[in-house]
Coordinates of C-alpha atoms and ligand atoms in Angstrom, one line a residue:
X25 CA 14.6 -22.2 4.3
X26 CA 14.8 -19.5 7.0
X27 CA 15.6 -15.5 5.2
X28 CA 18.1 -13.8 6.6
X29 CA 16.1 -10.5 8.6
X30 CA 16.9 -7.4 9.1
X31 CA 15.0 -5.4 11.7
X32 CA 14.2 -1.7 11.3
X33 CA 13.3 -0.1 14.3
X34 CA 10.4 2.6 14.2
X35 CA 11.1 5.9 15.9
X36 CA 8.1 7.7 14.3
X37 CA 10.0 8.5 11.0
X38 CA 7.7 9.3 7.8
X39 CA 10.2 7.1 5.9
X40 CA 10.3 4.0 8.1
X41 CA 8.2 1.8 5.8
X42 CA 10.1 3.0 2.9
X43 CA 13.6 1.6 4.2
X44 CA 11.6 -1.3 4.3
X45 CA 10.7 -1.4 1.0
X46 CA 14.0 -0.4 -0.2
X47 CA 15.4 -2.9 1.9
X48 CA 12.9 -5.8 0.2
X49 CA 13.9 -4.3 -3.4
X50 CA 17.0 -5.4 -2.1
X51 CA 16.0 -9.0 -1.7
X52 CA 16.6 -9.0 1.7
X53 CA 14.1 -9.8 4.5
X54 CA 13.1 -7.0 6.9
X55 CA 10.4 -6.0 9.5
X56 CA 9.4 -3.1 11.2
X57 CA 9.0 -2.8 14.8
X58 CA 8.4 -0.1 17.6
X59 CA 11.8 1.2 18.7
X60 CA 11.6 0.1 22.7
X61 CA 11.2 -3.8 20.9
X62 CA 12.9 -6.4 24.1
X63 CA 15.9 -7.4 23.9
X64 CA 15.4 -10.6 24.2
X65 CA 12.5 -10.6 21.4
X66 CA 14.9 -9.3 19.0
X67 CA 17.5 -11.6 19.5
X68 CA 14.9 -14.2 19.3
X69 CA 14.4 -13.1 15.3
X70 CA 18.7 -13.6 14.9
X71 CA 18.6 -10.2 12.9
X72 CA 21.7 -10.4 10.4
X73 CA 21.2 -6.0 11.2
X74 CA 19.6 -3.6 12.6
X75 CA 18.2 0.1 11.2
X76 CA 17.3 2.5 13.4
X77 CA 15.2 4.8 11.6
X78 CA 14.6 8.4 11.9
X79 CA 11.7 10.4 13.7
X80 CA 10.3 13.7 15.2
X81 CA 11.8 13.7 18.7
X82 CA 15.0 14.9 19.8
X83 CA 17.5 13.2 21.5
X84 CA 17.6 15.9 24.5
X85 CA 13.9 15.9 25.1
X86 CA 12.9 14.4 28.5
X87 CA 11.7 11.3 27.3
X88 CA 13.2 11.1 24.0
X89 CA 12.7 7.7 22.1
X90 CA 15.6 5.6 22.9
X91 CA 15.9 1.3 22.6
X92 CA 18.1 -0.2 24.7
X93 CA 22.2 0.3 24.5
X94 CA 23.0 -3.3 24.6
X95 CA 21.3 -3.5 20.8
X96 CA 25.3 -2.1 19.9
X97 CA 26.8 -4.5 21.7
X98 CA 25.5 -7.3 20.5
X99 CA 27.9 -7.9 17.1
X100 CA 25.5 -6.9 15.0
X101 CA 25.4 -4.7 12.4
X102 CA 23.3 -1.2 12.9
X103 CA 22.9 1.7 11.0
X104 CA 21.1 4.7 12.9
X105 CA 19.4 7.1 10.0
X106 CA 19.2 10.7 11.2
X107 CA 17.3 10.6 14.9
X108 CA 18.6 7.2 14.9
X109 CA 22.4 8.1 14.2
X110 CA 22.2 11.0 16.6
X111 CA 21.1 7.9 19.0
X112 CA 23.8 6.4 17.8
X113 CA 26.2 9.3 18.6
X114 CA 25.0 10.3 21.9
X115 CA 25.2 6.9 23.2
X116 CA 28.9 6.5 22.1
X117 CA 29.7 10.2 23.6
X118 CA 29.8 12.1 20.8
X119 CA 28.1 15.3 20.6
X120 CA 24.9 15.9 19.2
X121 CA 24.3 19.6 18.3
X122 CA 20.5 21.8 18.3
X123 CA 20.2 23.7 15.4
X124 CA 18.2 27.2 14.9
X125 CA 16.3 26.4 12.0
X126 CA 15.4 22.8 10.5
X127 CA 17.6 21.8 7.4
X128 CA 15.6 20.6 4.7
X129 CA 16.8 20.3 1.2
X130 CA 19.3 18.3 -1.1
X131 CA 22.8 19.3 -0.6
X132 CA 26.2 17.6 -1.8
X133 CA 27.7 15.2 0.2
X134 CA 31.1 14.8 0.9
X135 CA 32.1 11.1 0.9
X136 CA 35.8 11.1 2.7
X137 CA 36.1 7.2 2.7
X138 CA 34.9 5.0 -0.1
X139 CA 34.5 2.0 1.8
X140 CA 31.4 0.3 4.0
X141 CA 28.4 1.9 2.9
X142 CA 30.2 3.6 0.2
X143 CA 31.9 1.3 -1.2
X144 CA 32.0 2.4 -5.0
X145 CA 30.6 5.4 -4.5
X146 CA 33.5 7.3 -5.5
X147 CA 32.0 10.6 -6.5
X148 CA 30.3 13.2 -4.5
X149 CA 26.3 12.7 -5.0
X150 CA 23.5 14.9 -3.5
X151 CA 21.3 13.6 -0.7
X152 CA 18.2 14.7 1.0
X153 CA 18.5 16.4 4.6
X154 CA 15.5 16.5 6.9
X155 CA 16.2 17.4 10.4
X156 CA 17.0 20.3 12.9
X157 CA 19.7 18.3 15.6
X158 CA 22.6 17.1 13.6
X159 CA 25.5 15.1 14.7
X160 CA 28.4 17.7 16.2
X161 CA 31.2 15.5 16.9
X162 CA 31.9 11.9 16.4
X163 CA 32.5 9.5 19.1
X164 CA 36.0 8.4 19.9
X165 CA 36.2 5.0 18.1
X166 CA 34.2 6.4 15.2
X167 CA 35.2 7.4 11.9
X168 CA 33.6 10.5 10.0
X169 CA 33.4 9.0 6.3
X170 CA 31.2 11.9 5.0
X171 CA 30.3 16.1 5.5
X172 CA 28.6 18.6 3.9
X173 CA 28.9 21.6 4.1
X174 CA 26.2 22.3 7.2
X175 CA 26.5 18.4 8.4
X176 CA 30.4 17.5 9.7
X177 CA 29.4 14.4 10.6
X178 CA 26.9 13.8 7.5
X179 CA 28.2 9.9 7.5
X180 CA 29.9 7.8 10.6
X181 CA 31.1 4.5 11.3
X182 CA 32.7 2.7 14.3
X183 CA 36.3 1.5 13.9
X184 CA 35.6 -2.0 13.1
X185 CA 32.6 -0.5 10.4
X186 CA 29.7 -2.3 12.4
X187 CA 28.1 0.7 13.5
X188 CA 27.2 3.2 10.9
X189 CA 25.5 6.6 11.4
X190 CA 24.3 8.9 8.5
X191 CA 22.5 11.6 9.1
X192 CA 20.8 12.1 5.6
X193 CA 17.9 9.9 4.0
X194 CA 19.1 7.0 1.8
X195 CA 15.8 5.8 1.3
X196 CA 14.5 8.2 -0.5
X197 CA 14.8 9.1 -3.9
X198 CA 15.9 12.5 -3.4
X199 CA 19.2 10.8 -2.4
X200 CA 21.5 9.8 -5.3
X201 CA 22.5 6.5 -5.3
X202 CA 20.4 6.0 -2.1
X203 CA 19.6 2.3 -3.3
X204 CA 23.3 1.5 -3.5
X205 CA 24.1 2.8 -0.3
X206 CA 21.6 0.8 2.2
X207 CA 22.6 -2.2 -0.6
X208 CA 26.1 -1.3 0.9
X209 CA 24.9 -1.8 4.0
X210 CA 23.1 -5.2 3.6
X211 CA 25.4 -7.1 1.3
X212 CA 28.9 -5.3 2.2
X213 CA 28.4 -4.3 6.3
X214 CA 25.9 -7.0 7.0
X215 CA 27.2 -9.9 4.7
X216 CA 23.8 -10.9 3.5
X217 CA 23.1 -13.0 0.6
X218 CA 20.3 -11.4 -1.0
X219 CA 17.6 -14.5 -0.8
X220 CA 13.9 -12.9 -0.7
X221 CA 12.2 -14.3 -4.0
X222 CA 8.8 -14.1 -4.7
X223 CA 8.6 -17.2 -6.3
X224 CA 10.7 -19.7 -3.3
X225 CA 8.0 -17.2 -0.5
X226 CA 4.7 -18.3 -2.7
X227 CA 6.1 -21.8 -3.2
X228 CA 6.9 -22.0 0.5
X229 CA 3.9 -20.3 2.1
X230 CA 1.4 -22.8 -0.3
X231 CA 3.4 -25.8 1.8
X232 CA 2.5 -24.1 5.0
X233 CA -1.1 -23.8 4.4
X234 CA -1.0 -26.9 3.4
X235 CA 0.2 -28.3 6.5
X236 CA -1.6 -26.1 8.5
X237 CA -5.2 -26.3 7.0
X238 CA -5.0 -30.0 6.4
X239 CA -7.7 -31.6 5.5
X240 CA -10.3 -29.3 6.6
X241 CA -11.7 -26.4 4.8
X242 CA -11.4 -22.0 4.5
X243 CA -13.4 -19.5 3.1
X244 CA -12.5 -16.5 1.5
X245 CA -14.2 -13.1 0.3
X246 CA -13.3 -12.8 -3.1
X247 CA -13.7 -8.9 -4.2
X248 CA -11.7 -8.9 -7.3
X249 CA -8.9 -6.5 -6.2
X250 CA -5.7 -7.7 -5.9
X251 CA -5.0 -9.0 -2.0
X252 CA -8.2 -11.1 -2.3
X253 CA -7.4 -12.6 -5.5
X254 CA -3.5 -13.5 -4.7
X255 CA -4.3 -15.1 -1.2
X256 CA -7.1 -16.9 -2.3
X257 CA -5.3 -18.9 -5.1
X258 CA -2.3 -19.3 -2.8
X259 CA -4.8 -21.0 -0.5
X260 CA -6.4 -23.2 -3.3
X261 CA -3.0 -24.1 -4.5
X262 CA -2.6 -25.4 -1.2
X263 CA -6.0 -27.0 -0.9
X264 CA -8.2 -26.8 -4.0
X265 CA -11.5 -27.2 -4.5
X266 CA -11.3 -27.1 0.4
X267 CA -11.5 -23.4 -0.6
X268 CA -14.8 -22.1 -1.0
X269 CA -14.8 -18.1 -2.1
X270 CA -17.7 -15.9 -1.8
X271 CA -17.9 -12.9 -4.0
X272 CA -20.8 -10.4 -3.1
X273 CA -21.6 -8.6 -6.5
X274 CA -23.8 -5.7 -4.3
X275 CA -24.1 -3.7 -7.4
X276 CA -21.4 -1.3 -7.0
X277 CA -18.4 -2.8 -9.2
X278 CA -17.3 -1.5 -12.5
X279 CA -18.5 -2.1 -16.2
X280 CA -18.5 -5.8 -16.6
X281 CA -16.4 -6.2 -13.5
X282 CA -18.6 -8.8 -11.8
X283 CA -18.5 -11.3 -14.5
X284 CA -14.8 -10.8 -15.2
X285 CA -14.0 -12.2 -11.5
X286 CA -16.3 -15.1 -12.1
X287 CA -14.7 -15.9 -15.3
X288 CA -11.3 -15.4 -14.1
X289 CA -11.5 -17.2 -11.0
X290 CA -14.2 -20.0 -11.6
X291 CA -13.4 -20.9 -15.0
X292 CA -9.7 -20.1 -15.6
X293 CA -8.5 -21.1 -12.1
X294 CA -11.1 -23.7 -11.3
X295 CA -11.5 -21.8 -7.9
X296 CA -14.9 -23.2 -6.1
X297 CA -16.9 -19.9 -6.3
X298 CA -19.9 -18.9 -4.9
X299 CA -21.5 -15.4 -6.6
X300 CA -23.8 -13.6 -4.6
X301 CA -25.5 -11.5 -6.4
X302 CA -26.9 -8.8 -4.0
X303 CA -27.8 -5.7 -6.1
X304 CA -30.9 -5.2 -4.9
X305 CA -30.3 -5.6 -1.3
X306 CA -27.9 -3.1 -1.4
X307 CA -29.6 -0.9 -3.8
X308 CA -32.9 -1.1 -1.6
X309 CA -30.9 0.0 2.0
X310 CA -29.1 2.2 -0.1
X311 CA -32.3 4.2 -0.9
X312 CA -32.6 7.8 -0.4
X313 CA -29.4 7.8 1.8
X314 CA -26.7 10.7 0.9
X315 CA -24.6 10.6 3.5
X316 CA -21.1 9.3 2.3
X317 CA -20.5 8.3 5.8
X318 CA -23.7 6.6 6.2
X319 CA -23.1 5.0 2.6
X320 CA -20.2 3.4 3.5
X321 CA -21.4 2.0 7.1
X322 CA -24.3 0.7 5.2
X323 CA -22.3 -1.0 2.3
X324 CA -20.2 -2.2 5.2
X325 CA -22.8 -3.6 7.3
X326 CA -25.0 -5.0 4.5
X327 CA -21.8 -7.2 3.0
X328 CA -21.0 -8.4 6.4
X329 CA -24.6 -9.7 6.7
X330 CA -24.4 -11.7 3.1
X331 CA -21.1 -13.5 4.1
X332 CA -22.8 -14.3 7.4
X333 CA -25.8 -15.7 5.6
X334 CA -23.3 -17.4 3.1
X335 CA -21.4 -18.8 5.8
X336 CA -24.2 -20.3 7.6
X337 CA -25.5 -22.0 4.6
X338 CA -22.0 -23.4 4.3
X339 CA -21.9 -24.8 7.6
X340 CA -24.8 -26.3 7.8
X341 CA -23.5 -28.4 4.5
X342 CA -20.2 -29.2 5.6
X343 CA -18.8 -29.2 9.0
X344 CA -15.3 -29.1 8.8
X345 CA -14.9 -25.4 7.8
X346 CA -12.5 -24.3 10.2
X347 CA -10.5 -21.4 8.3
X348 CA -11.1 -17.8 7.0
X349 CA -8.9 -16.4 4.2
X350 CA -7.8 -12.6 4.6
X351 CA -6.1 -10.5 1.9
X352 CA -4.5 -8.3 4.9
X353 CA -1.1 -7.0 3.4
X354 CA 1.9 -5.6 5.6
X355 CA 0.9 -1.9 5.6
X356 CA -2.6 -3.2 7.2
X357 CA -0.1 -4.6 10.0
X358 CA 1.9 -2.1 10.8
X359 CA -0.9 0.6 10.5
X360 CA -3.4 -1.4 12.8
X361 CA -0.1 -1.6 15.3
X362 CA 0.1 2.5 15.6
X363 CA -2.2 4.9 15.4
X364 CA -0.7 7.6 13.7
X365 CA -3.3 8.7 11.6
X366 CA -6.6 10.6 12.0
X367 CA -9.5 8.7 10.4
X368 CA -10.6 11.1 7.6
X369 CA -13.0 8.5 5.8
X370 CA -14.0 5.4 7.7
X371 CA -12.3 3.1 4.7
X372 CA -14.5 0.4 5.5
X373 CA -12.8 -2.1 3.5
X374 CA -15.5 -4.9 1.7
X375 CA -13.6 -7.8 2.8
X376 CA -12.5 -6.6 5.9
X377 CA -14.2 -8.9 8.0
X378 CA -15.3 -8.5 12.1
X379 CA -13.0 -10.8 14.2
X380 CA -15.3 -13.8 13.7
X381 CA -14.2 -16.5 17.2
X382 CA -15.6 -19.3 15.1
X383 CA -12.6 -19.5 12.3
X384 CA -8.7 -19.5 12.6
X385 CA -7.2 -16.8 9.9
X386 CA -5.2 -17.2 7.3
X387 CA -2.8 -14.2 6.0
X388 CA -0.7 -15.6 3.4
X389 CA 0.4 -12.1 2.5
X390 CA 0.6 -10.6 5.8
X391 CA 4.5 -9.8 5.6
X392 CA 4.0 -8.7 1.8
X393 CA 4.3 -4.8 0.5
X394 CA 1.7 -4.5 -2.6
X395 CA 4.1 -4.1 -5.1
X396 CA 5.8 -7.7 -3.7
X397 CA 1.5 -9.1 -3.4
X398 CA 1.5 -7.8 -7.5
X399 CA 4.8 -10.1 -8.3
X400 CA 3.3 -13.1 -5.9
X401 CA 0.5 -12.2 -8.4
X402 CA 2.7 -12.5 -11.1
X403 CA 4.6 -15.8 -10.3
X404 CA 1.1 -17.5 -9.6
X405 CA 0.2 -16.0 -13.5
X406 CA -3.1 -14.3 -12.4
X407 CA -4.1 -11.9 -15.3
X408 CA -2.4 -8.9 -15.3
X409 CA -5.8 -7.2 -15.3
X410 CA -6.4 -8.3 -12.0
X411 CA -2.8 -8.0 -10.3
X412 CA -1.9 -4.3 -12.2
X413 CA -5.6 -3.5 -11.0
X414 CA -5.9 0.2 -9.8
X415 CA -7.4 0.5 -6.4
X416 CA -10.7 0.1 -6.0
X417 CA -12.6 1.4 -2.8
X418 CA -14.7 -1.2 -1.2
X419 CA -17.5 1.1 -1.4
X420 CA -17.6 0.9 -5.0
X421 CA -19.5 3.2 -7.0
X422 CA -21.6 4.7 -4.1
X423 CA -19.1 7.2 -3.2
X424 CA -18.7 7.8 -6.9
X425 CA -22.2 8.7 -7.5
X426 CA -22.7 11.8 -5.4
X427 CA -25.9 12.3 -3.9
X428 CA -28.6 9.3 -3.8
X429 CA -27.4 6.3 -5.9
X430 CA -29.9 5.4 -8.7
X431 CA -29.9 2.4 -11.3
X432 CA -29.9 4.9 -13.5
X433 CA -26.7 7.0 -12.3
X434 CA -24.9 3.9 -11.8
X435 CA -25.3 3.1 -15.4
X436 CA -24.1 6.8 -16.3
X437 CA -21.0 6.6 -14.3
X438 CA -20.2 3.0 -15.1
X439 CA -20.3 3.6 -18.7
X440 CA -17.8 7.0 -18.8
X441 CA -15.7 5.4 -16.4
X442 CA -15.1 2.9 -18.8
X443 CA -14.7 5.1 -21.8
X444 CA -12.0 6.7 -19.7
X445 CA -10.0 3.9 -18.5
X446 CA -10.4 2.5 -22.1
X447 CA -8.7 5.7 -23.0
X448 CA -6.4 5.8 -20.5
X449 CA -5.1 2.1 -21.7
X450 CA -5.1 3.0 -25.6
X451 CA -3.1 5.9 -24.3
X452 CA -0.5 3.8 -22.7
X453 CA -0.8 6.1 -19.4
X454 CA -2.4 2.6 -17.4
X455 CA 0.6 2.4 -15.3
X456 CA 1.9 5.8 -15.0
X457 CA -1.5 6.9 -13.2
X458 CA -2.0 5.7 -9.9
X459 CA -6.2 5.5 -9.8
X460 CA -8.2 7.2 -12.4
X461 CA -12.3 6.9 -12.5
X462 CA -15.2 9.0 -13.5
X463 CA -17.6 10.4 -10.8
X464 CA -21.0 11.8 -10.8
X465 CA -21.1 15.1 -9.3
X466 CA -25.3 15.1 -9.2
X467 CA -25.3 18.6 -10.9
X468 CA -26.7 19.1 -14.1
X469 CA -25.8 21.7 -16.8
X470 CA -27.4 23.0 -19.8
X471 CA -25.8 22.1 -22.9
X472 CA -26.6 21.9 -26.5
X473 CA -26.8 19.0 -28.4
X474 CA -27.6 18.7 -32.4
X475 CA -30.2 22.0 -32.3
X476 CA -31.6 21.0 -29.3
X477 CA -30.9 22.4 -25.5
X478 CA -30.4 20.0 -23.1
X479 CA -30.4 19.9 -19.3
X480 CA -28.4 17.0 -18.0
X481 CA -25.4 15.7 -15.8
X482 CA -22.2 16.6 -16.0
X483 CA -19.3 13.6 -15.8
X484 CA -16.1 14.6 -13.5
X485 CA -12.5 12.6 -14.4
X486 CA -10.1 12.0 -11.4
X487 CA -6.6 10.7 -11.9
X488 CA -3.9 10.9 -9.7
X489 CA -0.3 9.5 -9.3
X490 CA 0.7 8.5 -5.8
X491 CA 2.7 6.0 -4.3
X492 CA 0.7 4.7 -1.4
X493 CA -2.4 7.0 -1.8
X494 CA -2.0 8.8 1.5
X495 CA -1.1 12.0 -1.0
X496 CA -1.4 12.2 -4.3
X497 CA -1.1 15.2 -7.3
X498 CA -3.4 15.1 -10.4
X499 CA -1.9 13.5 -13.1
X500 CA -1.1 15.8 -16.2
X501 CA -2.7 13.9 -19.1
X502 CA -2.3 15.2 -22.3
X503 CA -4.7 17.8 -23.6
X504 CA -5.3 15.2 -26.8
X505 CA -6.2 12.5 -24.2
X506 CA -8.5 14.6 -22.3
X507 CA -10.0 15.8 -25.5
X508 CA -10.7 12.3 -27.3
X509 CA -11.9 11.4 -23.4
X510 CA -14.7 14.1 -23.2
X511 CA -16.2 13.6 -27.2
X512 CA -16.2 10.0 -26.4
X513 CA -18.2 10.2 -23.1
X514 CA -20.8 13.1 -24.2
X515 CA -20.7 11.3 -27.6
X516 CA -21.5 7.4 -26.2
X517 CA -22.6 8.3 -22.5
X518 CA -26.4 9.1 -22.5
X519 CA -27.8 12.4 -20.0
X520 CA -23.8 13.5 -20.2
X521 CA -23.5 16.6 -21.6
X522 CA -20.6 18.3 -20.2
X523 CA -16.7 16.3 -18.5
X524 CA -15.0 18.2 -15.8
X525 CA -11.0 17.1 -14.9
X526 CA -10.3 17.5 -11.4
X527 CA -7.1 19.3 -10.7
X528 CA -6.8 19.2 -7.2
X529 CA -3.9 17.2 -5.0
X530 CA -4.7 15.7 -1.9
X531 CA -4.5 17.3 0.4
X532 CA -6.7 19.6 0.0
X533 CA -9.0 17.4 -1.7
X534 CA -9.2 13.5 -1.2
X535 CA -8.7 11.3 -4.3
X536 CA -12.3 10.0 -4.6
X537 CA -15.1 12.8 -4.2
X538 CA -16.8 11.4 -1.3
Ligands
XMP3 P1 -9.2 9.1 -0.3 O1 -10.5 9.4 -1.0 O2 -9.4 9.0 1.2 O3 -8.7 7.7 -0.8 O4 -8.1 10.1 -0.7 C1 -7.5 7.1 -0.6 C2 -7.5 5.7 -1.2 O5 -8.5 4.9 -0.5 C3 -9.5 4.5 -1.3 N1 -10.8 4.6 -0.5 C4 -11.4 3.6 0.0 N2 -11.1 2.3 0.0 N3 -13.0 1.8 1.3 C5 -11.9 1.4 0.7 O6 -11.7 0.2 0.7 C6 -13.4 3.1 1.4 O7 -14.4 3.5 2.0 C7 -12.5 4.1 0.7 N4 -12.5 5.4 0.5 C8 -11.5 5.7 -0.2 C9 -9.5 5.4 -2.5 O8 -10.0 4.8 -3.7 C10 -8.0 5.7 -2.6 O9 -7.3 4.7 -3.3

């Protein structure tokens, strides 16, 4: 069954990949493309409408951002948000006007015609405002349907309600009622039947790996976290025991974390499983090194080399292994498509493997947002401790343990860290909290213990709630929490006499300490 799609076309906005996850919450189908996208290609995809999304330019700058004027003629549905409706606007020949300072803030909207997007939306609601250019005057042929009391064009639509403008954010949830309006525009101005399901895309994506991967074979690196997990039982789904997963245990996992993958995968899901267990390898290059940089290139390296061995050994057993499984999820695709953002850490992902010429990928979740990967997860009834996992960085401990990584510190941090997410669970605060783990700052304190004085490590607690962990504020855990936390550690952790809670957002800070 083909989706309907939507298209959303990228003008730089900080909010283009959440209209598409509002627009998936939705049910419906959508993609994100660069705003000059051909013509031709998006006719090609038979959008059932078209979002232009916002962005940093302005529409009189010399080489303003623009996609072709045809895209309105073509009978489809579009709704420009902010840059894009002054787009909208200025092609049409209304007036787009240059404000002195940027507006930024919620203010009340004025909806003038409850119909279109705001269909039963009968009161006035707030919505967010971010921009300095704002549309003046409508077009002829366009209809104002909302102001405010800055905006007079806050909200526009062409006579026969095709084309809508708005210059506010609907996407975000600073917007009342946001979700209902862009719903307006799918359902009521596009006439789409909501049909994106989790459970019909896993069903129908196992068929096509089927079909594709025949009666050959794929193998996957299996880390535990979620994206490796879901793919690689969609793929055995498709083609069993064809599907050979290496896990590389290099040390650096949580408290009982290894074994919990094995037992999961090989004996509740029957998945053919090899376990590498690398610890020393990675322990011995890891030796003396401090760098966090240099930990991670290292970590990154040393994995790649234990697949490759893996791999060989494979091949020389069977030689029909034609496929490699990747966990790359949609924000990996449209992030690898731009490049936006500064690199800050190199997120050497374990798992992320070197284009490798020999095998032909397979992505089965590369259209997917995580939350939708979670509720593939979900339909597929993998354990909810492995599809509710927090994120884990490749890296694993090593940038946890500050400093030179000892068996000895990894078995400090490893055991508070699970005291603390132990806590965290009995606490009920699991899913509120985005990421929360114990690090080892490598400072000691002096304490005093019993009668004695001691001279030992201190244990630091990060938590933080974020949405997509580019920021992120520290989470405000009870004082109870924190207290029962700390006795338990410097109780049941030995060499931990004193537990630190890290109240820094990010930015300044990052969330994990190296
Ligand atoms: P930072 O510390 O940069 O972390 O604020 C943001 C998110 O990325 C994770 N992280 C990593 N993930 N390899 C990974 O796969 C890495 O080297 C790495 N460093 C940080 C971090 O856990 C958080 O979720």
């Amino acid at each position: 069954m083909q989706n309907s799609v939507v298209l959303i076309l990228d003008f730089g906005g900080q909010y283009s990949q959440l209209i598409a996850r509002r627009v998936r919450e939705a049910n419906v189908y959508c993609e994100i493309l660069p705003y000059n996208y051909s013509l031709d290609k998006i006719k090609a995809k038979n959008p059932k409408g078209i979002i232009l999304s916002g962005g940093p330019s302005s529409v009189f700058e010399e080489n303003a951002p623009k996609c072709n004027d045809e895209l309105f003629k073509m009978g489809i549905p579009v709704l420009g948000i902010c840059y894009g409706g002054q787009l909208m606007a200025q092609v049409f020949g209304g007036t787009v006007s240059r404000a002195d300072t940027r507006e930024y803030g919620r203010t009340e909207l004025n909806i003038l015609h409850n119909d279109g997007i705001f269909k039963s939306i009968d009161d006035d609601i707030k919505c967010l405002m971010s921009h300095t250019n704002f549309i003046g005057e409508a077009p002829e042929n366009f209809v104002v349907t909302a102001k405010t009391s800055s905006c007079p064009v806050a909200a526009m639509k062409s006579i026969d309600g095709k084309l809508v403008a708005v210059q506010f954010h609907p996407e975000v949830e600073h917007t009342e009622r946001g979700r209902d309006i862009l719903a307006n525009f799918l359902y009521n101005v596009c006439e789409i039947t909501p049909d994106w399901d989790m459970g019909d895309f896993a069903k129908e994506t196992i068929a096509n790996i089927k079909e594709e991967i025949g009666d050959k074979r794929a193998i996957c690196a299996l880390s535990g976290g979620v994206d490796s997990a879901v793919a690689a039982v969609m793929v055995h789904k498709a083609i069993g025991s064809n599907l050979i997963c290496i896990f590389v245990d290099h040390g650096l996992l949580r408290k009982n974390e290894g074994d919990q993958v094995e037992e999961v995968f090989r004996d509740k899901f029957n998945l053919n499983l090899i376990r590498v267990n690398a610890q020393e390898r990675f322990l011995t290059k890891l030796k003396g090194v401090v760098d966090p940089e240099k930990k991670r290139k290292i970590i990154g390296e040393e994995f790649i080399r234990v697949f490759e061995e893996e791999k060989a050994k494979l091949k020389s057993q069977y030689d029909n292994i034609d496929f490699l499984v990747q966990g790359t999820i949609y924000p990996d695709v449209i992030e690898s498509g731009t490049d936006k953002a500064d690199v800050i850490k190199s997120h050497h992902n374990v798992g992320g493997l070197p284009e490798d010429v020999d095998f032909k990928l397979v992505e089965p979740l590369r259209s997917l947002f995580k939350d939708e990967v979670r509720s593939v997860g979900n339909k597929l009834n993998i354990p909810d401790e492995i599809v509710q996992r927090q994120p884990f960085p490749g890296p694993g401990l090593a940038i946890r343990v500050l400093g030179e990584i000892t068996p000895e510190k990894l078995k400090i941090v490893r055991e508070a860290d699970w005291i603390f997410r132990e806590e965290i669970r009995k606490a009920g605060l699991n899913r509120s909290i985005w990421q929360y783990f114990a690090a080892l700052p490598n400072i000691k304190t002096v304490g005093v213990m019993g009668d004695e004085r001691t001279h030992t490590h201190t244990i630091a607690l990060r938590a933080v709630t974020s949405s997509d962990g580019m920021t992120s504020e520290w989470a405000r855990i009870p004082f109870e929490v924190l207290d029962k936390i700390s006795r338990e550690i410097v109780n049941n952790v030995e060499n931990v006499n004193r537990v630190v809670y890290d109240i820094t957002s990010k930015p300044p800070a990052t969330i994990e300490w190296e």
